[in-house]
Short mmCIF file of C-alpha atoms in Angstrom, two decimals:
data_model
loop_
_atom_site.label_atom_id
_atom_site.label_comp_id
_atom_site.label_asym_id
_atom_site.label_seq_id
_atom_site.Cartn_x
_atom_site.Cartn_y
_atom_site.Cartn_z
CA MET A 1 22.34 8.62 13.01
CA LYS A 2 21.76 7.08 9.70
CA THR A 3 18.90 8.93 7.16
CA LEU A 4 16.70 7.14 5.26
CA PRO A 5 17.57 6.70 1.54
CA ILE A 6 15.60 9.44 -0.39
CA LEU A 7 13.78 6.84 -2.43
CA LEU A 8 12.23 5.30 0.58
CA LEU A 9 11.28 8.77 1.90
CA LEU A 10 9.79 9.51 -1.36
CA VAL A 11 7.75 6.07 -1.10
CA ILE A 12 6.65 6.85 2.46
CA THR A 13 5.43 10.37 1.44
CA SER A 14 3.35 9.03 -1.43
CA ILE A 15 1.77 6.43 0.50
CA PHE A 16 0.85 9.18 3.24
CA SER A 17 -0.54 11.70 0.71
CA ASN A 18 -2.55 9.12 -1.09
CA ALA A 19 -3.86 7.91 2.14
CA GLN A 20 -4.89 11.71 2.79
CA ASP A 21 -6.26 12.33 -0.23
CA ALA A 22 -8.15 9.23 -0.16
CA GLN A 23 -9.87 10.52 3.29
CA GLU A 24 -10.71 13.80 1.58
CA ILE A 25 -12.36 12.00 -1.15
CA LEU A 26 -14.49 9.66 1.20
CA ASP A 27 -15.36 13.02 2.99
CA LYS A 28 -16.84 14.40 -0.12
CA ILE A 29 -18.82 11.23 -0.90
CA ASP A 30 -20.44 11.22 2.37
CA LYS A 31 -21.09 14.72 1.83
CA ASN A 32 -23.17 13.95 -1.06
CA MET A 33 -24.77 10.52 0.00
CA SER A 34 -25.43 11.27 3.47
CA SER A 35 -28.02 13.83 5.28
CA LYS A 36 -29.72 14.64 8.32
CA ASN A 37 -32.54 13.31 7.17
CA ARG A 38 -34.44 12.35 3.70
CA VAL A 39 -37.84 11.21 2.48
CA PHE A 40 -38.17 9.24 -0.99
CA THR A 41 -40.21 7.20 -3.02
CA SER A 42 -38.33 4.28 -5.05
CA LYS A 43 -39.00 1.38 -6.75
CA MET A 44 -37.15 -2.06 -6.64
CA ILE A 45 -36.90 -4.05 -9.91
CA ILE A 46 -35.81 -7.49 -9.24
CA HIS A 47 -34.42 -9.55 -12.18
CA GLY A 48 -35.12 -13.20 -11.38
CA ARG A 49 -33.81 -16.16 -13.47
CA ARG A 50 -37.11 -16.10 -15.63
CA THR A 51 -39.31 -13.10 -14.59
CA SER A 52 -38.77 -9.87 -13.08
CA ARG A 53 -41.01 -8.01 -10.43
CA THR A 54 -41.19 -4.47 -9.23
CA ILE A 55 -41.51 -3.44 -5.55
CA GLU A 56 -42.66 0.16 -4.89
CA SER A 57 -42.18 2.09 -1.51
CA LYS A 58 -42.00 5.17 0.52
CA SER A 59 -39.20 5.66 2.91
CA TRP A 60 -38.25 7.93 5.75
CA ALA A 61 -34.68 8.17 7.24
CA GLU A 62 -32.92 10.04 9.82
CA GLY A 63 -29.28 10.39 10.14
CA GLU A 64 -27.54 7.03 9.88
CA ASP A 65 -29.44 5.47 12.80
CA ASN A 66 -33.31 5.43 11.90
CA ALA A 67 -35.31 4.58 9.19
CA PHE A 68 -38.79 3.53 8.22
CA THR A 69 -40.12 2.10 4.85
CA GLU A 70 -43.72 1.23 4.04
CA TYR A 71 -44.20 -0.86 0.49
CA LEU A 72 -47.08 0.46 -1.52
CA ASN A 73 -46.91 -2.09 -4.66
CA PRO A 74 -47.82 -4.90 -5.72
CA ALA A 75 -51.19 -6.05 -3.44
CA ARG A 76 -48.98 -8.91 -1.83
CA GLU A 77 -46.42 -6.45 -0.35
CA LYS A 78 -48.67 -3.55 0.28
CA GLY A 79 -48.62 -2.36 3.98
CA THR A 80 -45.43 -4.37 4.86
CA LYS A 81 -43.51 -1.95 6.83
CA MET A 82 -39.80 -2.02 8.16
CA LEU A 83 -38.57 0.07 10.84
CA LYS A 84 -34.85 0.32 11.68
CA LEU A 85 -33.80 1.75 15.28
CA GLU A 86 -29.96 2.07 15.35
CA LYS A 87 -28.71 -1.83 14.75
CA GLN A 88 -32.13 -3.24 15.03
CA LEU A 89 -34.76 -4.27 12.49
CA TRP A 90 -38.24 -5.15 12.43
CA ILE A 91 -40.74 -6.07 10.23
CA TYR A 92 -44.72 -5.92 10.26
CA SER A 93 -46.65 -8.11 7.97
CA PRO A 94 -50.32 -7.35 7.40
CA SER A 95 -51.11 -10.75 6.36
CA THR A 96 -50.21 -12.15 9.56
CA ASP A 97 -50.69 -9.00 11.61
CA ARG A 98 -47.23 -9.83 13.29
CA THR A 99 -44.06 -7.75 13.70
CA ILE A 100 -40.97 -9.79 13.79
CA GLN A 101 -37.53 -8.87 14.75
CA ILE A 102 -34.54 -9.86 12.15
CA ALA A 103 -31.56 -10.60 13.79
CA GLY A 104 -28.21 -12.90 13.90
CA HIS A 105 -27.90 -14.89 10.63
CA MET A 106 -31.29 -13.67 9.24
CA LEU A 107 -29.84 -10.38 8.64
CA ARG A 108 -27.75 -12.01 5.64
CA GLN A 109 -30.81 -13.04 4.28
CA SER A 110 -32.37 -11.69 0.82
CA LEU A 111 -34.61 -8.32 1.35
CA MET A 112 -37.86 -9.75 -0.74
CA GLY A 113 -35.86 -11.89 -3.18
CA SER A 114 -33.52 -9.22 -4.12
CA ASP A 115 -29.87 -8.92 -4.30
CA LEU A 116 -29.77 -6.53 -1.26
CA SER A 117 -29.86 -8.19 2.26
CA TYR A 118 -31.21 -6.96 5.23
CA GLU A 119 -27.76 -6.07 6.62
CA ASP A 120 -27.33 -3.82 3.64
CA MET A 121 -30.32 -2.12 4.91
CA LEU A 122 -28.90 -1.57 8.46
CA GLU A 123 -25.55 -0.05 7.25
CA ASP A 124 -25.64 3.75 6.35
CA SER A 125 -23.06 4.96 8.20
CA LYS A 126 -20.32 7.56 6.65
CA LEU A 127 -17.51 5.69 4.83
CA GLN A 128 -14.70 7.67 6.67
CA ASP A 129 -16.10 6.62 10.08
CA ASP A 130 -15.91 2.83 8.79
CA TYR A 131 -13.00 2.58 6.46
CA ASP A 132 -9.11 3.42 5.90
CA ALA A 133 -8.72 4.34 2.33
CA VAL A 134 -6.33 4.69 -0.45
CA VAL A 135 -6.41 6.02 -3.94
CA VAL A 136 -4.54 3.53 -6.17
CA GLU A 137 -5.28 4.80 -9.65
CA LYS A 138 -7.46 6.57 -12.08
CA GLU A 139 -9.68 4.97 -14.73
CA ILE A 140 -12.64 5.79 -16.81
CA VAL A 141 -16.30 4.64 -16.36
CA ASN A 142 -18.91 5.20 -18.52
CA ASP A 143 -16.92 8.09 -19.88
CA ARG A 144 -16.23 9.91 -16.81
CA ASN A 145 -13.09 9.92 -14.97
CA CYS A 146 -12.85 8.17 -11.85
CA PHE A 147 -10.51 7.79 -9.06
CA VAL A 148 -10.18 4.21 -7.91
CA LEU A 149 -10.24 3.83 -4.25
CA GLU A 150 -9.40 0.52 -1.92
CA LEU A 151 -11.04 0.71 1.37
CA THR A 152 -10.52 -1.59 4.50
CA ALA A 153 -12.61 -1.44 7.63
CA LYS A 154 -11.41 -0.06 10.70
CA THR A 155 -13.22 -2.87 12.74
CA ASP A 156 -14.96 -6.01 12.06
CA ASP A 157 -18.32 -4.65 12.74
CA VAL A 158 -19.41 -4.20 9.10
CA SER A 159 -20.96 -6.08 6.43
CA TYR A 160 -17.89 -5.98 3.85
CA PHE A 161 -14.18 -5.77 5.19
CA LYS A 162 -12.85 -4.50 2.06
CA ARG A 163 -14.47 -2.30 -0.94
CA LYS A 164 -13.11 -0.89 -4.06
CA LEU A 165 -14.94 2.25 -5.19
CA TRP A 166 -14.65 3.90 -8.64
CA VAL A 167 -15.47 7.63 -7.78
CA ASP A 168 -16.19 10.49 -9.93
CA THR A 169 -13.43 13.00 -10.06
CA GLU A 170 -15.97 16.04 -10.78
CA TYR A 171 -19.19 14.99 -8.82
CA PHE A 172 -17.58 12.66 -5.95
CA VAL A 173 -20.18 10.31 -6.39
CA PRO A 174 -19.16 6.14 -6.64
CA LEU A 175 -20.03 5.16 -10.12
CA LYS A 176 -19.20 1.64 -9.49
CA GLU A 177 -18.21 -0.63 -6.49
CA GLU A 178 -17.14 -4.12 -5.58
CA LEU A 179 -17.46 -5.40 -1.94
CA PHE A 180 -15.69 -8.11 -0.57
CA ALA A 181 -15.53 -10.26 2.36
CA LYS A 182 -12.53 -10.63 4.96
CA SER A 183 -11.08 -13.63 2.93
CA GLY A 184 -10.95 -11.87 -0.27
CA LYS A 185 -14.08 -13.25 -1.97
CA LEU A 186 -16.13 -11.07 -4.15
CA LEU A 187 -19.63 -10.71 -2.63
CA LYS A 188 -21.50 -8.28 -4.41
CA LYS A 189 -21.15 -5.46 -7.19
CA THR A 190 -23.07 -2.13 -7.51
CA GLU A 191 -23.23 0.50 -10.55
CA LEU A 192 -25.02 3.78 -9.92
CA PHE A 193 -26.24 5.86 -12.61
CA ASP A 194 -28.41 9.03 -13.56
CA VAL A 195 -26.33 11.14 -11.13
CA VAL A 196 -28.22 14.61 -10.64
CA LYS A 197 -27.79 17.53 -8.68
CA ILE A 198 -30.32 18.08 -5.93
CA ASP A 199 -30.07 21.34 -3.88
CA ASN A 200 -26.13 21.53 -3.03
CA ARG A 201 -25.56 17.73 -3.65
CA TRP A 202 -24.83 15.26 -6.54
CA TYR A 203 -26.91 11.89 -6.11
CA PRO A 204 -27.62 8.94 -8.17
CA ARG A 205 -30.99 8.24 -9.12
CA LYS A 206 -30.25 4.54 -10.17
CA ILE A 207 -28.36 1.77 -8.22
CA VAL A 208 -27.68 -1.86 -9.66
CA PHE A 209 -26.85 -4.40 -7.41
CA LYS A 210 -25.59 -7.79 -8.11
CA ASP A 211 -25.02 -10.56 -5.46
CA MET A 212 -22.38 -12.57 -6.72
CA LEU A 213 -23.48 -15.50 -4.89
CA LYS A 214 -27.05 -15.42 -6.08
CA GLU A 215 -28.34 -16.37 -9.40
CA GLY A 216 -30.48 -13.92 -11.24
CA ASP A 217 -29.87 -10.47 -13.32
CA GLY A 218 -29.26 -8.33 -10.40
CA THR A 219 -31.81 -5.52 -8.62
CA GLU A 220 -32.48 -2.20 -9.75
CA PHE A 221 -33.17 0.37 -7.03
CA ILE A 222 -34.42 3.54 -8.73
CA VAL A 223 -35.26 6.77 -6.69
CA ASP A 224 -38.36 8.52 -8.34
CA GLU A 225 -38.62 11.43 -5.90
CA ILE A 226 -36.19 12.36 -2.76
CA ALA A 227 -36.30 15.47 -0.32
CA PHE A 228 -33.17 16.12 1.79
CA ASP A 229 -33.34 17.93 5.04
CA VAL A 230 -36.78 18.05 5.84
CA ASP A 231 -39.25 17.88 9.00
CA ILE A 232 -39.94 14.47 9.61
CA PRO A 233 -42.52 13.65 12.63
CA ASP A 234 -41.10 11.67 15.49
CA TYR A 235 -43.65 9.10 15.87
CA ILE A 236 -42.24 7.71 12.22
CA PHE A 237 -39.60 6.15 13.98
CA SER A 238 -41.43 4.20 16.88
CA LYS A 239 -42.64 0.58 16.96
CA ALA A 240 -46.07 1.87 17.04
CA SER A 241 -45.80 3.32 13.24
CA LEU A 242 -45.37 -0.15 12.08
CA LYS A 243 -49.04 -1.04 12.94
CA LYS A 244 -50.69 2.35 12.06
#
């Protein structure tokens, strides 16, 4: 029986090792970024071509499937509520006193003129559940050593088929990310800042999103306060809560 050349064996071993290391990195990222549940207040600063505007909100999230957001400011957005139950999304508008379901092609539309889509709001699953990954190199981002990971979706049921992450080698939080379509087209970029330790996890307090297909200078998402693994009443994640 012929044996594989030593060089080929080394290449195969290296590829397998990189894949294993990448999955371990994804696991550490998920432990930082995911939680049983969380409650947070935040502001979204949308930088348009000429002006910027700020939207403040409070959100409750349970695992990967359920989330509820109430918008607090400015006045024209106040009272708007959004409910996510697994892969379904509803929005209540106080100005019309109507609840509509966001589905199909509407999910790709901009959320309140920001660089986030409704689809982005639905995707909150763990990276290791949706993607295979390999470590391709190391780079420095904002004076921090980073692993560079390339991720490929395990199925077509995700918004971004390929992703490239720059992950802090000490904190295991992504500091930069590029999101691609299956065609290879770059769709979005994100940068993460102000990484702090909260309880036993590292977490970014600020994320800057840039939709590469949209004009403007991006959208800042700033977490003002956040609490992990707290008790949330069951009624929060119900359609009845939209009109309360």
